[in-house]
JSON list of C-alpha atoms in Angstrom, two decimals:
[
{"chain": "A", "resi": 1, "resn": "MET", "atom": "CA", "xyz": [0.00, 0.00, 0.00]},
{"chain": "A", "resi": 2, "resn": "THR", "atom": "CA", "xyz": [2.86, 2.36, 0.80]},
{"chain": "A", "resi": 3, "resn": "ASP", "atom": "CA", "xyz": [4.23, 2.01, -2.75]},
{"chain": "A", "resi": 4, "resn": "LEU", "atom": "CA", "xyz": [0.84, 2.92, -4.18]},
{"chain": "A", "resi": 5, "resn": "ILE", "atom": "CA", "xyz": [0.65, 5.98, -1.93]},
{"chain": "A", "resi": 6, "resn": "TYR", "atom": "CA", "xyz": [4.09, 7.18, -3.01]},
{"chain": "A", "resi": 7, "resn": "GLU", "atom": "CA", "xyz": [3.38, 6.50, -6.69]},
{"chain": "A", "resi": 8, "resn": "THR", "atom": "CA", "xyz": [0.14, 8.46, -6.44]},
{"chain": "A", "resi": 9, "resn": "GLN", "atom": "CA", "xyz": [1.92, 11.33, -4.73]},
{"chain": "A", "resi": 10, "resn": "HIS", "atom": "CA", "xyz": [4.57, 11.33, -7.45]},
{"chain": "A", "resi": 11, "resn": "SER", "atom": "CA", "xyz": [1.88, 11.44, -10.16]},
{"chain": "A", "resi": 12, "resn": "PHE", "atom": "CA", "xyz": [0.19, 14.27, -8.24]},
{"chain": "A", "resi": 13, "resn": "TYR", "atom": "CA", "xyz": [3.43, 16.32, -8.20]},
{"chain": "A", "resi": 14, "resn": "GLN", "atom": "CA", "xyz": [4.02, 15.77, -11.91]},
{"chain": "A", "resi": 15, "resn": "TYR", "atom": "CA", "xyz": [0.47, 16.64, -12.85]},
{"chain": "A", "resi": 16, "resn": "ILE", "atom": "CA", "xyz": [0.22, 19.77, -10.73]},
{"chain": "A", "resi": 17, "resn": "GLU", "atom": "CA", "xyz": [3.29, 21.18, -12.50]},
{"chain": "A", "resi": 18, "resn": "ARG", "atom": "CA", "xyz": [1.62, 20.59, -15.87]},
{"chain": "A", "resi": 19, "resn": "VAL", "atom": "CA", "xyz": [-1.55, 22.31, -14.64]},
{"chain": "A", "resi": 20, "resn": "ALA", "atom": "CA", "xyz": [0.42, 25.43, -13.76]},
{"chain": "A", "resi": 21, "resn": "ALA", "atom": "CA", "xyz": [1.96, 25.51, -17.25]},
{"chain": "A", "resi": 22, "resn": "GLY", "atom": "CA", "xyz": [-1.34, 24.78, -19.00]},
{"chain": "A", "resi": 23, "resn": "THR", "atom": "CA", "xyz": [-3.17, 27.69, -17.41]},
{"chain": "A", "resi": 24, "resn": "GLN", "atom": "CA", "xyz": [-1.10, 30.20, -19.41]},
{"chain": "A", "resi": 25, "resn": "MET", "atom": "CA", "xyz": [-1.89, 28.36, -22.64]},
{"chain": "A", "resi": 26, "resn": "ILE", "atom": "CA", "xyz": [-5.61, 28.57, -21.85]},
{"chain": "A", "resi": 27, "resn": "ALA", "atom": "CA", "xyz": [-5.34, 32.31, -21.20]},
{"chain": "A", "resi": 28, "resn": "ASP", "atom": "CA", "xyz": [-3.39, 32.82, -24.44]},
{"chain": "A", "resi": 29, "resn": "TYR", "atom": "CA", "xyz": [-5.90, 30.85, -26.52]},
{"chain": "A", "resi": 30, "resn": "LEU", "atom": "CA", "xyz": [-8.82, 32.82, -25.08]},
{"chain": "A", "resi": 31, "resn": "ARG", "atom": "CA", "xyz": [-7.10, 36.14, -25.82]},
{"chain": "A", "resi": 32, "resn": "GLU", "atom": "CA", "xyz": [-6.29, 34.97, -29.37]},
{"chain": "A", "resi": 33, "resn": "ASP", "atom": "CA", "xyz": [-9.99, 34.11, -29.86]},
{"chain": "A", "resi": 34, "resn": "LYS", "atom": "CA", "xyz": [-9.15, 30.42, -30.20]},
{"chain": "A", "resi": 35, "resn": "VAL", "atom": "CA", "xyz": [-12.16, 29.53, -28.08]},
{"chain": "A", "resi": 36, "resn": "GLY", "atom": "CA", "xyz": [-12.49, 25.94, -29.33]},
{"chain": "A", "resi": 37, "resn": "GLU", "atom": "CA", "xyz": [-8.90, 25.09, -28.42]},
{"chain": "A", "resi": 38, "resn": "ALA", "atom": "CA", "xyz": [-9.26, 26.87, -25.09]},
{"chain": "A", "resi": 39, "resn": "MET", "atom": "CA", "xyz": [-12.46, 24.97, -24.28]},
{"chain": "A", "resi": 40, "resn": "GLN", "atom": "CA", "xyz": [-10.71, 21.64, -24.91]},
{"chain": "A", "resi": 41, "resn": "LEU", "atom": "CA", "xyz": [-7.95, 22.63, -22.52]},
{"chain": "A", "resi": 42, "resn": "ILE", "atom": "CA", "xyz": [-10.45, 23.94, -19.97]},
{"chain": "A", "resi": 43, "resn": "THR", "atom": "CA", "xyz": [-12.22, 20.57, -20.05]},
{"chain": "A", "resi": 44, "resn": "GLN", "atom": "CA", "xyz": [-8.90, 18.81, -19.45]},
{"chain": "A", "resi": 45, "resn": "PHE", "atom": "CA", "xyz": [-8.06, 21.32, -16.72]},
{"chain": "A", "resi": 46, "resn": "SER", "atom": "CA", "xyz": [-11.39, 20.71, -14.98]},
{"chain": "A", "resi": 47, "resn": "GLU", "atom": "CA", "xyz": [-11.01, 16.94, -15.11]},
{"chain": "A", "resi": 48, "resn": "GLY", "atom": "CA", "xyz": [-7.44, 17.21, -13.89]},
{"chain": "A", "resi": 49, "resn": "VAL", "atom": "CA", "xyz": [-8.15, 19.42, -10.92]},
{"chain": "A", "resi": 50, "resn": "VAL", "atom": "CA", "xyz": [-11.04, 17.18, -9.90]},
{"chain": "A", "resi": 51, "resn": "TRP", "atom": "CA", "xyz": [-8.50, 14.33, -9.86]},
{"chain": "A", "resi": 52, "resn": "LEU", "atom": "CA", "xyz": [-6.11, 16.47, -7.78]},
{"chain": "A", "resi": 53, "resn": "THR", "atom": "CA", "xyz": [-8.80, 17.18, -5.18]},
{"chain": "A", "resi": 54, "resn": "LYS", "atom": "CA", "xyz": [-9.67, 13.46, -5.02]},
{"chain": "A", "resi": 55, "resn": "VAL", "atom": "CA", "xyz": [-6.02, 12.60, -4.42]},
{"chain": "A", "resi": 56, "resn": "ILE", "atom": "CA", "xyz": [-5.84, 15.16, -1.61]},
{"chain": "A", "resi": 57, "resn": "ALA", "atom": "CA", "xyz": [-8.93, 13.65, 0.02]},
{"chain": "A", "resi": 58, "resn": "LEU", "atom": "CA", "xyz": [-7.63, 10.08, -0.35]},
{"chain": "A", "resi": 59, "resn": "MET", "atom": "CA", "xyz": [-4.23, 11.02, 1.05]},
{"chain": "A", "resi": 60, "resn": "GLN", "atom": "CA", "xyz": [-5.92, 12.61, 4.05]},
{"chain": "A", "resi": 61, "resn": "GLN", "atom": "CA", "xyz": [-7.71, 9.31, 4.68]},
{"chain": "A", "resi": 62, "resn": "HIS", "atom": "CA", "xyz": [-4.27, 7.66, 4.84]},
{"chain": "A", "resi": 63, "resn": "GLN", "atom": "CA", "xyz": [-2.88, 10.28, 7.24]},
{"chain": "A", "resi": 64, "resn": "TYR", "atom": "CA", "xyz": [-1.07, 12.40, 4.64]},
{"chain": "A", "resi": 65, "resn": "ASP", "atom": "CA", "xyz": [-1.74, 16.10, 4.29]},
{"chain": "A", "resi": 66, "resn": "ILE", "atom": "CA", "xyz": [-0.61, 18.88, 1.98]},
{"chain": "A", "resi": 67, "resn": "ARG", "atom": "CA", "xyz": [-0.88, 22.64, 2.27]},
{"chain": "A", "resi": 68, "resn": "ILE", "atom": "CA", "xyz": [-3.21, 23.04, -0.71]},
{"chain": "A", "resi": 69, "resn": "ASN", "atom": "CA", "xyz": [-6.79, 24.15, -0.16]},
{"chain": "A", "resi": 70, "resn": "PRO", "atom": "CA", "xyz": [-9.12, 21.99, -2.29]},
{"chain": "A", "resi": 71, "resn": "ASN", "atom": "CA", "xyz": [-11.94, 24.45, -1.60]},
{"chain": "A", "resi": 72, "resn": "GLN", "atom": "CA", "xyz": [-9.97, 27.10, -3.49]},
{"chain": "A", "resi": 73, "resn": "ILE", "atom": "CA", "xyz": [-9.70, 24.75, -6.46]},
{"chain": "A", "resi": 74, "resn": "ASN", "atom": "CA", "xyz": [-13.46, 24.20, -6.41]},
{"chain": "A", "resi": 75, "resn": "GLU", "atom": "CA", "xyz": [-14.00, 27.97, -6.20]},
{"chain": "A", "resi": 76, "resn": "PHE", "atom": "CA", "xyz": [-11.89, 28.41, -9.35]},
{"chain": "A", "resi": 77, "resn": "LEU", "atom": "CA", "xyz": [-14.09, 25.89, -11.17]},
{"chain": "A", "resi": 78, "resn": "LEU", "atom": "CA", "xyz": [-17.23, 27.81, -10.19]},
{"chain": "A", "resi": 79, "resn": "GLU", "atom": "CA", "xyz": [-15.73, 31.14, -11.29]},
{"chain": "A", "resi": 80, "resn": "ILE", "atom": "CA", "xyz": [-14.57, 29.68, -14.61]},
{"chain": "A", "resi": 81, "resn": "ASN", "atom": "CA", "xyz": [-18.02, 28.24, -15.25]},
{"chain": "A", "resi": 82, "resn": "ASP", "atom": "CA", "xyz": [-19.65, 31.58, -14.44]},
{"chain": "A", "resi": 83, "resn": "GLY", "atom": "CA", "xyz": [-17.35, 33.46, -16.84]},
{"chain": "A", "resi": 84, "resn": "LEU", "atom": "CA", "xyz": [-17.89, 30.91, -19.60]},
{"chain": "A", "resi": 85, "resn": "GLU", "atom": "CA", "xyz": [-21.67, 31.04, -19.20]},
{"chain": "A", "resi": 86, "resn": "ARG", "atom": "CA", "xyz": [-21.48, 34.82, -19.73]},
{"chain": "A", "resi": 87, "resn": "GLN", "atom": "CA", "xyz": [-19.03, 34.26, -22.62]},
{"chain": "A", "resi": 88, "resn": "ASP", "atom": "CA", "xyz": [-16.68, 36.74, -20.95]},
{"chain": "A", "resi": 89, "resn": "TYR", "atom": "CA", "xyz": [-13.51, 35.16, -22.27]},
{"chain": "A", "resi": 90, "resn": "ILE", "atom": "CA", "xyz": [-11.26, 38.07, -21.27]},
{"chain": "A", "resi": 91, "resn": "ILE", "atom": "CA", "xyz": [-12.29, 37.70, -17.61]},
{"chain": "A", "resi": 92, "resn": "VAL", "atom": "CA", "xyz": [-11.75, 33.94, -17.81]},
{"chain": "A", "resi": 93, "resn": "ALA", "atom": "CA", "xyz": [-8.33, 34.48, -19.44]},
{"chain": "A", "resi": 94, "resn": "ASP", "atom": "CA", "xyz": [-7.39, 36.93, -16.68]},
{"chain": "A", "resi": 95, "resn": "MET", "atom": "CA", "xyz": [-8.51, 34.43, -14.04]},
{"chain": "A", "resi": 96, "resn": "PHE", "atom": "CA", "xyz": [-6.32, 31.72, -15.54]},
{"chain": "A", "resi": 97, "resn": "GLU", "atom": "CA", "xyz": [-3.28, 33.97, -15.84]},
{"chain": "A", "resi": 98, "resn": "TYR", "atom": "CA", "xyz": [-3.49, 36.09, -12.69]},
{"chain": "A", "resi": 99, "resn": "GLU", "atom": "CA", "xyz": [-5.29, 33.88, -10.15]},
{"chain": "A", "resi": 100, "resn": "ILE", "atom": "CA", "xyz": [-5.20, 30.23, -11.14]},
{"chain": "A", "resi": 101, "resn": "LYS", "atom": "CA", "xyz": [-1.66, 30.08, -12.57]},
{"chain": "A", "resi": 102, "resn": "PRO", "atom": "CA", "xyz": [-0.02, 31.64, -9.46]},
{"chain": "A", "resi": 103, "resn": "PHE", "atom": "CA", "xyz": [-2.08, 29.36, -7.20]},
{"chain": "A", "resi": 104, "resn": "PHE", "atom": "CA", "xyz": [-0.85, 26.23, -8.99]},
{"chain": "A", "resi": 105, "resn": "GLU", "atom": "CA", "xyz": [2.72, 27.51, -9.28]},
{"chain": "A", "resi": 106, "resn": "GLU", "atom": "CA", "xyz": [2.77, 27.80, -5.49]},
{"chain": "A", "resi": 107, "resn": "ALA", "atom": "CA", "xyz": [0.86, 24.54, -5.03]},
{"chain": "A", "resi": 108, "resn": "ALA", "atom": "CA", "xyz": [3.47, 22.73, -7.15]},
{"chain": "A", "resi": 109, "resn": "LYS", "atom": "CA", "xyz": [6.05, 23.53, -4.46]},
{"chain": "A", "resi": 110, "resn": "GLU", "atom": "CA", "xyz": [4.07, 21.72, -1.76]},
{"chain": "A", "resi": 111, "resn": "ARG", "atom": "CA", "xyz": [4.64, 18.12, -0.73]},
{"chain": "A", "resi": 112, "resn": "PHE", "atom": "CA", "xyz": [2.55, 15.63, 1.20]},
{"chain": "A", "resi": 113, "resn": "TYR", "atom": "CA", "xyz": [3.60, 15.04, 4.77]},
{"chain": "A", "resi": 114, "resn": "GLN", "atom": "CA", "xyz": [2.50, 12.35, 7.17]},
{"chain": "A", "resi": 115, "resn": "LYS", "atom": "CA", "xyz": [0.19, 13.55, 9.91]},
{"chain": "A", "resi": 116, "resn": "GLU", "atom": "CA", "xyz": [1.00, 12.61, 13.44]},
{"chain": "A", "resi": 117, "resn": "GLU", "atom": "CA", "xyz": [-1.38, 10.14, 14.99]},
{"chain": "A", "resi": 118, "resn": "GLU", "atom": "CA", "xyz": [-3.72, 11.50, 17.60]},
{"chain": "A", "resi": 119, "resn": "ASN", "atom": "CA", "xyz": [-3.67, 9.77, 20.99]}
]
């Protein structure tokens, strides 16, 4: 089980770095009016961050924690959805570049740590 935990953590670290890089591409596509390409990446982004939040929750069940707030990730998804519903692609691009990208750049520096058992 320990190997599976470490492999999952390793995959998490690799993926979160790609998320940070991908957010700029989404912002660029939206600003270049390449909405179709941006929407494909946004779909992948959404699926990926849902996976990240699931990993965080599963790690917590196995006494591992990380200093990343999954609620903030969910808030980003709600804000993205709201901007897309209004077709305000500039706002969505700004969110990806100035809010989401910095969040994931910082999150990529974090590592899981084992929680101490409570007596």
